[in-house]
Short mmCIF file of C-alpha atoms and ligand atoms in Angstrom, two decimals:
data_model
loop_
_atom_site.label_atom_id
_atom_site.label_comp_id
_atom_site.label_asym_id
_atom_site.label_seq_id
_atom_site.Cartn_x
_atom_site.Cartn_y
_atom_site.Cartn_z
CA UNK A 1 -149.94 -54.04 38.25
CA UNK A 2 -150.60 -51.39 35.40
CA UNK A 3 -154.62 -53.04 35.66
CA UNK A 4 -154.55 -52.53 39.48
CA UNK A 5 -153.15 -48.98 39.67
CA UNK A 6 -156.55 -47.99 36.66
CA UNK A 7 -158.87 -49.57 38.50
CA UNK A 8 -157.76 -47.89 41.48
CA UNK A 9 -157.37 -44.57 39.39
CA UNK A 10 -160.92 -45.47 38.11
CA UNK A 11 -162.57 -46.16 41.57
CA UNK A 12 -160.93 -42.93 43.06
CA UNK A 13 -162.44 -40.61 40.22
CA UNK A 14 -165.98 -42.60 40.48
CA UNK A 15 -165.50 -41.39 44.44
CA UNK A 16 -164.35 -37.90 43.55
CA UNK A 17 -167.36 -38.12 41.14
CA UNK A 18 -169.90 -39.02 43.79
CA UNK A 19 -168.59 -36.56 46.85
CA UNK A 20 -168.76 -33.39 44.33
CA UNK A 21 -172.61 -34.98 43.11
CA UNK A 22 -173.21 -34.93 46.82
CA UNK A 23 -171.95 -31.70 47.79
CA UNK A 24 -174.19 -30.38 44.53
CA UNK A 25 -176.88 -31.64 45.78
CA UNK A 26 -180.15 -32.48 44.21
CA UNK A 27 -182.73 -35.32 43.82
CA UNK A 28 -184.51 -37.96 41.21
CA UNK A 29 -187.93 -37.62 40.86
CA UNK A 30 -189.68 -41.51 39.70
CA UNK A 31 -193.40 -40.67 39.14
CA UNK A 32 -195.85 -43.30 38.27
CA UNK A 33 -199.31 -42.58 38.16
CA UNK A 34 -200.39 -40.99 41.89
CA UNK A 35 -197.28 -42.32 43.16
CA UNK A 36 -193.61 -40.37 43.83
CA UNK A 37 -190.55 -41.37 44.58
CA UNK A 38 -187.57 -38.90 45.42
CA UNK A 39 -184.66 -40.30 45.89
CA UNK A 40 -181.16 -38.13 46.64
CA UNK A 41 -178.87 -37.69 43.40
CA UNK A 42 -175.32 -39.74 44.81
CA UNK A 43 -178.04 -42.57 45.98
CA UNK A 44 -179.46 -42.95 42.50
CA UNK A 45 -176.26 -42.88 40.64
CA UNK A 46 -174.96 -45.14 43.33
CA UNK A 47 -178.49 -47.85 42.62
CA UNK A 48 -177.88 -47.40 38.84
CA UNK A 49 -174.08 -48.43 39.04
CA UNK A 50 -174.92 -50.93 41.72
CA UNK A 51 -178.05 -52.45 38.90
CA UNK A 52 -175.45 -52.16 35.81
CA UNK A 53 -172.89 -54.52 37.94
CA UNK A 54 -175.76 -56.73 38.32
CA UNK A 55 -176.64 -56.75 34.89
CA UNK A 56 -173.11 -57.68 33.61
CA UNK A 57 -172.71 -60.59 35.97
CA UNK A 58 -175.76 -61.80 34.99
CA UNK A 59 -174.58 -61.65 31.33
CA UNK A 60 -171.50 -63.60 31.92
CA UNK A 61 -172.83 -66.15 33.98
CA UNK A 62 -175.61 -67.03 31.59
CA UNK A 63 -172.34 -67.19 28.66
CA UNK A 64 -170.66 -69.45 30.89
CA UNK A 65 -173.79 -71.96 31.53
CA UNK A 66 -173.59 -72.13 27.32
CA UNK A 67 -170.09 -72.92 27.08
CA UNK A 68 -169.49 -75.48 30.02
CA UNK A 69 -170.61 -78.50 27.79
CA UNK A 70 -167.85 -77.59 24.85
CA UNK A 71 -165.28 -77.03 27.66
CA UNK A 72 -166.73 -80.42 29.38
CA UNK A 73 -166.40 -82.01 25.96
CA UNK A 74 -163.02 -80.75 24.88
CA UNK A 75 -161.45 -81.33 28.63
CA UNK A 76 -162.56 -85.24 28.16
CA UNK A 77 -161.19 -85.00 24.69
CA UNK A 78 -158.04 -83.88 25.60
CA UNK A 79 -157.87 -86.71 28.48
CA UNK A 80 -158.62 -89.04 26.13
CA UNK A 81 -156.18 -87.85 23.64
CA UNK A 82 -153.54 -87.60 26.57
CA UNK A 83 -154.40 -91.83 26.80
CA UNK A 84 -154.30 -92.61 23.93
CA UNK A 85 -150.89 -90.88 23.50
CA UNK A 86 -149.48 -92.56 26.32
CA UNK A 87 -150.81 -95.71 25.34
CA UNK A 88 -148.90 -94.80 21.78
CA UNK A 89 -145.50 -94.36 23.67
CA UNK A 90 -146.13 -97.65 25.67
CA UNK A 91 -146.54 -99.52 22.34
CA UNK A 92 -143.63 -97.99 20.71
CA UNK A 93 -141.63 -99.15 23.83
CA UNK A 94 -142.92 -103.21 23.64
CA UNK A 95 -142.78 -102.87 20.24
CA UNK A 96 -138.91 -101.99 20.31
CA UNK A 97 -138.89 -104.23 23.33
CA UNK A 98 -139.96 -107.48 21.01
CA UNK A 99 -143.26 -108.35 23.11
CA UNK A 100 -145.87 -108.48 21.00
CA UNK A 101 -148.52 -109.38 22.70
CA UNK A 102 -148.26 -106.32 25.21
CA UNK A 103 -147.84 -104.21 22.06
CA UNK A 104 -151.33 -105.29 20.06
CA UNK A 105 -153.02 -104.45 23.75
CA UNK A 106 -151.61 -100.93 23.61
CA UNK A 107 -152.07 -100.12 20.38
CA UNK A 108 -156.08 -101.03 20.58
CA UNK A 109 -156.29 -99.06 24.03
CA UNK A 110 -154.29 -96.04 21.38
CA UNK A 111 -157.33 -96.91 18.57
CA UNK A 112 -159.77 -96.85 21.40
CA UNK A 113 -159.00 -93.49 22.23
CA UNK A 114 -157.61 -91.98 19.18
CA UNK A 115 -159.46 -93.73 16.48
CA UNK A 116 -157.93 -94.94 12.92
CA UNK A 117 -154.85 -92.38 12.54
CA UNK A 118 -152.03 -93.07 10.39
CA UNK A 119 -149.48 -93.37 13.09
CA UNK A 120 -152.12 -95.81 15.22
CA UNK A 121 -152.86 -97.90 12.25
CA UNK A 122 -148.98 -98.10 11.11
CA UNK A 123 -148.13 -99.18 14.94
CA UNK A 124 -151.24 -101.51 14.79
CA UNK A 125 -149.87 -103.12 11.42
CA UNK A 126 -146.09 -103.48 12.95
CA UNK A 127 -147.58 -105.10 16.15
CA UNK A 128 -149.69 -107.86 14.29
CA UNK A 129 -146.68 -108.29 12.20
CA UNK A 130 -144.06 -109.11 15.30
CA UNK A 131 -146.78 -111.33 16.69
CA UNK A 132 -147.03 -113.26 13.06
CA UNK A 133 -150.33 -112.36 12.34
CA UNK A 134 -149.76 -111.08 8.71
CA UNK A 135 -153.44 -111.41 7.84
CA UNK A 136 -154.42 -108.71 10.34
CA UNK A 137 -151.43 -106.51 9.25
CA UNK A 138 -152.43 -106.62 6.07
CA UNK A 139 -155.94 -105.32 7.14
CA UNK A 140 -154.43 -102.67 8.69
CA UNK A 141 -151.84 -101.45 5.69
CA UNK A 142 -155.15 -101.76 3.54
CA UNK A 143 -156.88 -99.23 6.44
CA UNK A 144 -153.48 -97.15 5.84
CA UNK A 145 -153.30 -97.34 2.03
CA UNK A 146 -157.55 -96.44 1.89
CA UNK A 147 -156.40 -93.02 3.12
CA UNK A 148 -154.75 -90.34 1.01
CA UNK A 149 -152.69 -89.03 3.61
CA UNK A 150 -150.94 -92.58 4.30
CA UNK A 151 -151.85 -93.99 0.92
CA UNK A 152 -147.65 -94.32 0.20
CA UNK A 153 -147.42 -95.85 4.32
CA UNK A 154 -150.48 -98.81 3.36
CA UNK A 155 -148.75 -99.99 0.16
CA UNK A 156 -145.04 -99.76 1.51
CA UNK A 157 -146.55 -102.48 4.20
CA UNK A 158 -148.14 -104.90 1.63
CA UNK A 159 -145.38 -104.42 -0.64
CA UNK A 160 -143.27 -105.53 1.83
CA UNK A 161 -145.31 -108.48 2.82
CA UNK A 162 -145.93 -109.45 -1.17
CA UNK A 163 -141.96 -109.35 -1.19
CA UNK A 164 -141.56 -111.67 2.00
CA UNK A 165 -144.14 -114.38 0.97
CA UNK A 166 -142.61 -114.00 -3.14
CA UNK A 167 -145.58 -112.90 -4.90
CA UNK A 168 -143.98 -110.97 -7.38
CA UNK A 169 -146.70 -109.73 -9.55
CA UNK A 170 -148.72 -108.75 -6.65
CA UNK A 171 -145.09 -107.30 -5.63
CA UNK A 172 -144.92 -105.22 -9.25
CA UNK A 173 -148.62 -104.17 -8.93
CA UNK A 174 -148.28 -102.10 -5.64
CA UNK A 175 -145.02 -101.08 -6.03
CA UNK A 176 -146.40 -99.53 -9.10
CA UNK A 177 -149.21 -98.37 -6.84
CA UNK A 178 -147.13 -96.78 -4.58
CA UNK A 179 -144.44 -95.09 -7.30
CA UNK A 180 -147.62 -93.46 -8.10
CA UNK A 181 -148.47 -92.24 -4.74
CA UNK A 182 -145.06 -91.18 -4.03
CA UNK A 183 -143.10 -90.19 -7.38
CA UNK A 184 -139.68 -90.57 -6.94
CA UNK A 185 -138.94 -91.91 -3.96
CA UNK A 186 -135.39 -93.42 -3.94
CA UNK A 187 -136.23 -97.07 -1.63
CA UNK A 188 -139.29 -97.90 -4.37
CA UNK A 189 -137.18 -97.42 -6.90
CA UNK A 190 -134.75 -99.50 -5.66
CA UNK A 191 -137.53 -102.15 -4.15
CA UNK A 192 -138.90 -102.14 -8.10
CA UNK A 193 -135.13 -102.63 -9.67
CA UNK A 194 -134.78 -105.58 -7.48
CA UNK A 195 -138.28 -106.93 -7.91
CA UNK A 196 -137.36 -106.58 -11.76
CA UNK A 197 -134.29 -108.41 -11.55
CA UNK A 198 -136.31 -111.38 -9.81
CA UNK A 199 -138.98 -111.03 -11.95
CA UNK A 200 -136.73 -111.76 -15.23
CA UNK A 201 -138.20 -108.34 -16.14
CA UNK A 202 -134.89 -106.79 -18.37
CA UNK A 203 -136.68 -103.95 -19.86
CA UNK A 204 -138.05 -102.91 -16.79
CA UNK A 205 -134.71 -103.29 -15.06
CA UNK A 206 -133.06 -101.36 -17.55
CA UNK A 207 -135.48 -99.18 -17.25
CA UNK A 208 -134.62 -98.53 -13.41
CA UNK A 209 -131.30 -98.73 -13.09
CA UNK A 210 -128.51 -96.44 -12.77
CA UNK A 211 -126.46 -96.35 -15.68
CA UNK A 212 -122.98 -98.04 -15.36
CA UNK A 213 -121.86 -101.41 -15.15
CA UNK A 214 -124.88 -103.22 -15.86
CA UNK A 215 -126.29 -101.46 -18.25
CA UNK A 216 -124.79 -103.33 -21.18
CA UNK A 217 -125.81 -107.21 -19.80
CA UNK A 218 -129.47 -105.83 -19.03
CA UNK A 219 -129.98 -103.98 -22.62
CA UNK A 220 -129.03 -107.17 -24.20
CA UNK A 221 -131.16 -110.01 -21.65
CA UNK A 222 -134.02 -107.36 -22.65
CA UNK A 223 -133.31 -107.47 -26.45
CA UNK A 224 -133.76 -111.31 -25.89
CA UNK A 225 -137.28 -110.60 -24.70
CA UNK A 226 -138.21 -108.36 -27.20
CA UNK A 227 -140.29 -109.92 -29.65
CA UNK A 228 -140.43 -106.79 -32.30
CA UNK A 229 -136.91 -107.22 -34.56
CA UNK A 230 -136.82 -103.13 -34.49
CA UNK A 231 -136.46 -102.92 -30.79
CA UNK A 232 -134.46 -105.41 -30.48
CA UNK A 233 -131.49 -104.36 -32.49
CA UNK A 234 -132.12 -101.00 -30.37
CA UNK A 235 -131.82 -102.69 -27.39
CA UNK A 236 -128.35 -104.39 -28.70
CA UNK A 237 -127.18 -101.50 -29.96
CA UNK A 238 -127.18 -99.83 -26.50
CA UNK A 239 -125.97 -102.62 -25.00
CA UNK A 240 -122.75 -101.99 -27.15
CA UNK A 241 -122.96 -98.71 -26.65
CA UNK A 242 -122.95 -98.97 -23.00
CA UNK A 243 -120.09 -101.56 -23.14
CA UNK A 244 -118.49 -102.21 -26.05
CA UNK A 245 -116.05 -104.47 -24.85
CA UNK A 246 -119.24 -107.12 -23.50
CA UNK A 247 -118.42 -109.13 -26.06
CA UNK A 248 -121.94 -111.15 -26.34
CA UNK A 249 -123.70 -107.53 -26.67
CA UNK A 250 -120.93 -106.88 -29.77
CA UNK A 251 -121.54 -109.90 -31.50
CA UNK A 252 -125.48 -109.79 -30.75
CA UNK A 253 -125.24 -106.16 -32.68
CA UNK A 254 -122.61 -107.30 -35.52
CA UNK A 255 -124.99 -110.21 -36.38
CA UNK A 256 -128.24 -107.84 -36.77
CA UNK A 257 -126.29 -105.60 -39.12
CA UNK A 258 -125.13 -108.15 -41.19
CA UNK A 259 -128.58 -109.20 -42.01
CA UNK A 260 -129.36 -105.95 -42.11
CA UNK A 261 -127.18 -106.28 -45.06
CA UNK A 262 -123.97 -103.79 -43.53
CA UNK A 263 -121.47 -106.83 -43.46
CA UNK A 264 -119.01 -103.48 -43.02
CA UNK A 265 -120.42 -102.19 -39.85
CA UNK A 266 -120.54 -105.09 -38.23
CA UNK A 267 -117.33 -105.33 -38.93
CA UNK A 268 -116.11 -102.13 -38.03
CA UNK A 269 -118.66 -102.97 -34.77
CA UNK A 270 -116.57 -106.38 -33.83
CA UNK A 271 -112.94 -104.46 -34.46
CA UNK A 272 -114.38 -101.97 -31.78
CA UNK A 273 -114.71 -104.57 -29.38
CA UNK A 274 -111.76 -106.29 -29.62
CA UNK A 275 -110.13 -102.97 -29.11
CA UNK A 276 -112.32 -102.95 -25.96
CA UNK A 277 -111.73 -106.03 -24.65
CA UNK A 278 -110.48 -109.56 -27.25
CA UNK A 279 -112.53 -112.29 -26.73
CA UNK A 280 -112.39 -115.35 -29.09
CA UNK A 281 -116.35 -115.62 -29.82
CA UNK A 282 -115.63 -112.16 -31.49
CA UNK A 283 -112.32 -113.92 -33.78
CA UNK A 284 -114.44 -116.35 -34.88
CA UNK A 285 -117.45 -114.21 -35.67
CA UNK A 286 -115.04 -112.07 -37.49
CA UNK A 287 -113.21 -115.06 -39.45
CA UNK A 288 -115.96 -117.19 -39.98
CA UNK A 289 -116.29 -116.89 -43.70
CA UNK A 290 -112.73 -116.78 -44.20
CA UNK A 291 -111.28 -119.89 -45.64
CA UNK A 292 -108.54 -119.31 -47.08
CA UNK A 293 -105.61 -119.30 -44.23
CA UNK A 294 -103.52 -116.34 -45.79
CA UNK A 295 -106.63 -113.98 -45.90
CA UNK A 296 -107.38 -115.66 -42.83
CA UNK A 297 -104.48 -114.05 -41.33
CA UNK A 298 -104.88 -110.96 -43.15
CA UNK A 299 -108.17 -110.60 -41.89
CA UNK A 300 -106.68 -111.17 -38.20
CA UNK A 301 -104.63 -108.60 -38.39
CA UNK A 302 -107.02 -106.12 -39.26
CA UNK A 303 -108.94 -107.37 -36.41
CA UNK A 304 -106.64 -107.35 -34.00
CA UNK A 305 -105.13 -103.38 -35.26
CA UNK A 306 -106.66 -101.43 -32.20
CA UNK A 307 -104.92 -103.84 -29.22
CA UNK A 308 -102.06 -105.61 -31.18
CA UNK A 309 -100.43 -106.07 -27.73
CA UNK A 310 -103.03 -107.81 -25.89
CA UNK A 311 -102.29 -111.69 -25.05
CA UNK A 312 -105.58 -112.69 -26.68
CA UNK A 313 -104.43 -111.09 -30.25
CA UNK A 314 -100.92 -112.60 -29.71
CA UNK A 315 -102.95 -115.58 -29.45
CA UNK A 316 -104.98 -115.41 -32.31
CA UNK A 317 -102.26 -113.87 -35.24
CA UNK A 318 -100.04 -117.02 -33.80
CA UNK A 319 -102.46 -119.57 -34.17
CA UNK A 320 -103.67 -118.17 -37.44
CA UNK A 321 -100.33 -117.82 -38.98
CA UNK A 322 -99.41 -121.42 -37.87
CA UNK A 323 -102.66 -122.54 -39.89
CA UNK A 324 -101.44 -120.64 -42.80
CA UNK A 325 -97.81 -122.06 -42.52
CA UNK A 326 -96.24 -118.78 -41.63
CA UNK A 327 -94.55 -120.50 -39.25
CA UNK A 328 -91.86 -117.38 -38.64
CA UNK A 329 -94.74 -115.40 -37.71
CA UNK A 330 -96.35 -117.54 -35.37
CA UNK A 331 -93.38 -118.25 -33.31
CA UNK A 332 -92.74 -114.34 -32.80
CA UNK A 333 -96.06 -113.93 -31.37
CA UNK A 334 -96.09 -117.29 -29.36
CA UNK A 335 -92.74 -116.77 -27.97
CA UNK A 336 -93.59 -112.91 -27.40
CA UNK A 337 -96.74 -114.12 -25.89
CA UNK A 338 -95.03 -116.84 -23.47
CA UNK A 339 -92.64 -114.88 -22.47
CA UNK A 340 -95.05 -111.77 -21.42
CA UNK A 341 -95.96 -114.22 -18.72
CA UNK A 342 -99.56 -113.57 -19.62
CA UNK A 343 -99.69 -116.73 -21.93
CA UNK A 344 -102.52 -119.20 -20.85
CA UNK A 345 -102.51 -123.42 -21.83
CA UNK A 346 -103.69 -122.48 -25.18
CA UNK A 347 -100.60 -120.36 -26.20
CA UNK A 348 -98.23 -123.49 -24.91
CA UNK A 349 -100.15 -125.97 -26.98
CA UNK A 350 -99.91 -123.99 -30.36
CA UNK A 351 -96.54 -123.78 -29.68
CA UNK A 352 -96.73 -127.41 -29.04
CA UNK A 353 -98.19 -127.36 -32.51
CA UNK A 354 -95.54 -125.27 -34.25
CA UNK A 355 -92.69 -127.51 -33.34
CA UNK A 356 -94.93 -130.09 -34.72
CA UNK A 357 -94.89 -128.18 -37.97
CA UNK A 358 -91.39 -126.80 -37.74
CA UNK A 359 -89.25 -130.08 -36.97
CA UNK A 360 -92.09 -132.47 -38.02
CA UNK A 361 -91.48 -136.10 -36.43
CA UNK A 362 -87.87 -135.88 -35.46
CA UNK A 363 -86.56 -137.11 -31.67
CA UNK A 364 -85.78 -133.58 -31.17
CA UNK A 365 -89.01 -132.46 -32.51
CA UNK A 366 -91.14 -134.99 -30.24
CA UNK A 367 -88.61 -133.68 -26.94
CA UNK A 368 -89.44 -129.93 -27.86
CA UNK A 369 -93.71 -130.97 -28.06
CA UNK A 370 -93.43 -132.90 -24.75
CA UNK A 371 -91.37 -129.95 -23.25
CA UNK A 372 -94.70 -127.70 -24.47
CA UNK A 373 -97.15 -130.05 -23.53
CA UNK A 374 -95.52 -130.44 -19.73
CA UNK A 375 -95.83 -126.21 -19.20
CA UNK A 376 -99.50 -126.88 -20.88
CA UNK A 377 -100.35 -129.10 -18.12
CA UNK A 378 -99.17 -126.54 -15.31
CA UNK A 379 -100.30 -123.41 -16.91
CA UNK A 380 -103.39 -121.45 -15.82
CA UNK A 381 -106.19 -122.08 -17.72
CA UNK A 382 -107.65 -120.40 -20.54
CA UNK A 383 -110.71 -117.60 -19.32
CA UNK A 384 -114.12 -118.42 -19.31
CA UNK A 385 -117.91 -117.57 -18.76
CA UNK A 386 -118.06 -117.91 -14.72
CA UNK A 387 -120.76 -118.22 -12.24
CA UNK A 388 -118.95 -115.72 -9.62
CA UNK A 389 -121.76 -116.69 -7.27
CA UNK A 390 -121.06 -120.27 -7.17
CA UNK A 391 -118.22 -120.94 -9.45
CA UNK A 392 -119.57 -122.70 -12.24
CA UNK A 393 -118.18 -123.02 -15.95
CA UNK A 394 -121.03 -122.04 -18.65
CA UNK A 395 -120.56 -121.96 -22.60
CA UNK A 396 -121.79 -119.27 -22.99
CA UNK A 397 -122.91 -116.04 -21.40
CA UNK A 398 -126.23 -115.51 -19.90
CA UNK A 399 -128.54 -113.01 -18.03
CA UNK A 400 -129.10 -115.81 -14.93
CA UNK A 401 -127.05 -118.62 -13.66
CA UNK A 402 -129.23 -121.75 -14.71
CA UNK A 403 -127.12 -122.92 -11.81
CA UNK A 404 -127.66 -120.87 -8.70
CA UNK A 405 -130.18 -118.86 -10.31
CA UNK A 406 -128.07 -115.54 -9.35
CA UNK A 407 -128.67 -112.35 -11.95
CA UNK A 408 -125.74 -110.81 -13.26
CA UNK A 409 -123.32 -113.17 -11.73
CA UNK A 410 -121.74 -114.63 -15.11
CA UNK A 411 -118.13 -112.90 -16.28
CA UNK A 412 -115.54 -113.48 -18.35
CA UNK A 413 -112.98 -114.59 -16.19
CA UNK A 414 -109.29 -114.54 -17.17
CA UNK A 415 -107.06 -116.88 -15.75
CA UNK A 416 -104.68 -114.32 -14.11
CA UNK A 417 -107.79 -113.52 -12.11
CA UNK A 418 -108.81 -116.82 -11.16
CA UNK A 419 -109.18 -117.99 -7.80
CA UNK A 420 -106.68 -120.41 -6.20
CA UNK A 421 -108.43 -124.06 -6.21
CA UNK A 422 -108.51 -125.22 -3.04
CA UNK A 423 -106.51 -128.34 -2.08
ZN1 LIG B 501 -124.18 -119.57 -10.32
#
């Protein structure tokens, strides 16, 4: 509107122009040579005007003849492009839709028309892979991970596959590969905990994981692999540092200082666990070069000083005193013990044992042994080192089930925790 009202503006001055020219009056003389041309004054500003007009459409047709092949090229470019995205969208949709083969058409039609992008390759790669052809997916993640704008999207996909078919060094390789493309992100580490964990890797699991629970069982299955002894004893150390109540990573640490020569630390270290957590491997650690049965006792007591209450130290002053023949002092921690309700078969059958001892073989001696032995046979078993994966009983603990093969699976089970066997 404002444009209009100018021009208008303009074209009524340019008239007002002329009419007061013409009302002046005058002429142009053109001479060239013998020949003269006289032409008014409004007529010659008029032809001037009239051959600038000229001039400028001449100009701008001659700029548009240069551009039309760019605007030629970009408008099939952008049709193309407009395909090609379409085609995209249709892949997308069979690919959510599970049909394969419609999806691989699509996404070449997309490559046609768009050439090797990230988002056509990764779509390319998915297709191949929901028709089963891994061996052209894998062509295309290698495409993806060639780039360095999609390097992270290429290695993600063969990781993936190196997972699926269990190549686990392959696996470890690119999953180093792609921590390196993409620091820090939260699924790789995850993908290279796990990959770890199948790999038997400790250290590197350690390494990786969250600290917490498993911190203690994965310092020590990696001080197992260590072959210097320097590292090792590190790697026990935190383990009971982490846990000191994981009684394998105590008694793993107590042994290393002993022959270290600090028989007194690794004391102190196996009186810290059993304050933790009692468990008898860490008794007989502790009392194995005890031999005489009253410092054998003494030496239980001092052991037992941080969790005097706990079933497992009832346990172990009763049965000790009852080898010394402090036979008082045994039955005040059995009977305490059986009648906490936390007593297990072994507290019944040293009490068995103590009316052995006490009464010796008398009728009423034998009736008060069978009387023990009966609530032995009925009482919940003593803990153990338990598969919690598939239930199996192992001597000892250890990183992997050499059952089921399951990491991290073996506990210490108490009885009160046990599960109901099934009829
Ligand atoms: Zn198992």
């Amino acid at each position: 509107m404002r444009t209009a009202i100018l021009y208008l503006v303009a074209l009524a001055a340019g008239v007002a122009g002329i009419l007061w020219l013409a009302r002046l009056g005058g002429d142009v003389q053109l001479r060239a040579g013998d020949t003269e041309i006289v032409v008014a004054l409004p007529l010659a500003i008029v032809a001037f005007a009239v051959f600038c007009l000229l001039l400028l459409l001449v100009a701008s047709l001659i700029g548009w003849l240069r551009r039309l092949p760019a605007r030629l090229r970009a408008r099939k470019e952008a049709k193309r492009r407009g395909e090609g995205d379409a085609a995209l969208t249709r892949a997308l949709v069979a690919l959510a839709a599970g049909t394969p083969d419609v999806a691989r058409l699509e996404v070449r039609r997309a490559r046609e028309r768009l050439g090797d992008k990230p988002q056509v390759l990764l779509l390319a790669a998915e297709a191949e892979r929901l028709a089963g052809r891994e061996d052209a997916a894998a062509d295309a993640f290698r495409l993806l991970a060639a780039r360095e704008d999609s390097r992270f999207l290429g290695l993600r996909g063969l990781l993936r596959q190196a997972i699926q078919r269990e190549d686990w060094p392959t696996a470890q390789r690119l999953a180093r590969e792609a921590e390196a493309a993409q620091p820090g992100a939260a699924w790789l580490r995850q993908e290279r905990e796990t990959l770890a964990l199948r790999t038997r890797d400790w250290r590197e699991a350690l390494a990786l994981s969250a600290p917490g629970a498993g911190t203690a069982a994965l310092a020590l299955a990696a001080s197992t692999q260590e072959t210097d002894a320097t590292r090792a004893g590190e790697l026990e150390r935190q383990a009971f540092a982490a846990d000191a109540g994981f009684a394998p990573a105590a008694l793993a640490h107590a042994r290393r200082l002993k022959s270290a020569g600090s028989p007194r630390r690794a004391r102190t270290v196996l009186e810290q666990a059993w304050a933790a957590r009692p468990h008898p491997d860490l008794a007989a650690a502790y009392l194995a070069e005890e031999t005489d049965p009253l410092q054998r006792v003494k030496a239980a007591d001092t052991l037992v000083h941080g969790n005097k209450a706990h079933p497992e130290s009832q346990l172990l002053i009763g049965r000790a005193a009852l080898e010394a023949g402090l036979t008082g002092r045994a039955r005040q921690e059995l009977d305490a013990l059986a009648g906490s309700g936390k007593a297990d078969r072994r507290a019944y059958l040293a009490l068995s044992d103590l009316e052995e001892v006490e009464q010796g073989d008398t009728p009423a001696g034998r009736a008060a042994q069978a009387r023990w032995l009966r609530t032995a046979a009925t009482a919940a078993p003593e803990p153990r080192w338990r598969c919690s994966a598939c239930g199996t009983d192992h001597a000892a603990w250890d990183p992997v089930c050499p059952n089921c093969q399951s990491v991290g699976t073996i506990a210490w089970t108490a009885p009160q925790t046990l599960p109901v066997p099934a009829a």
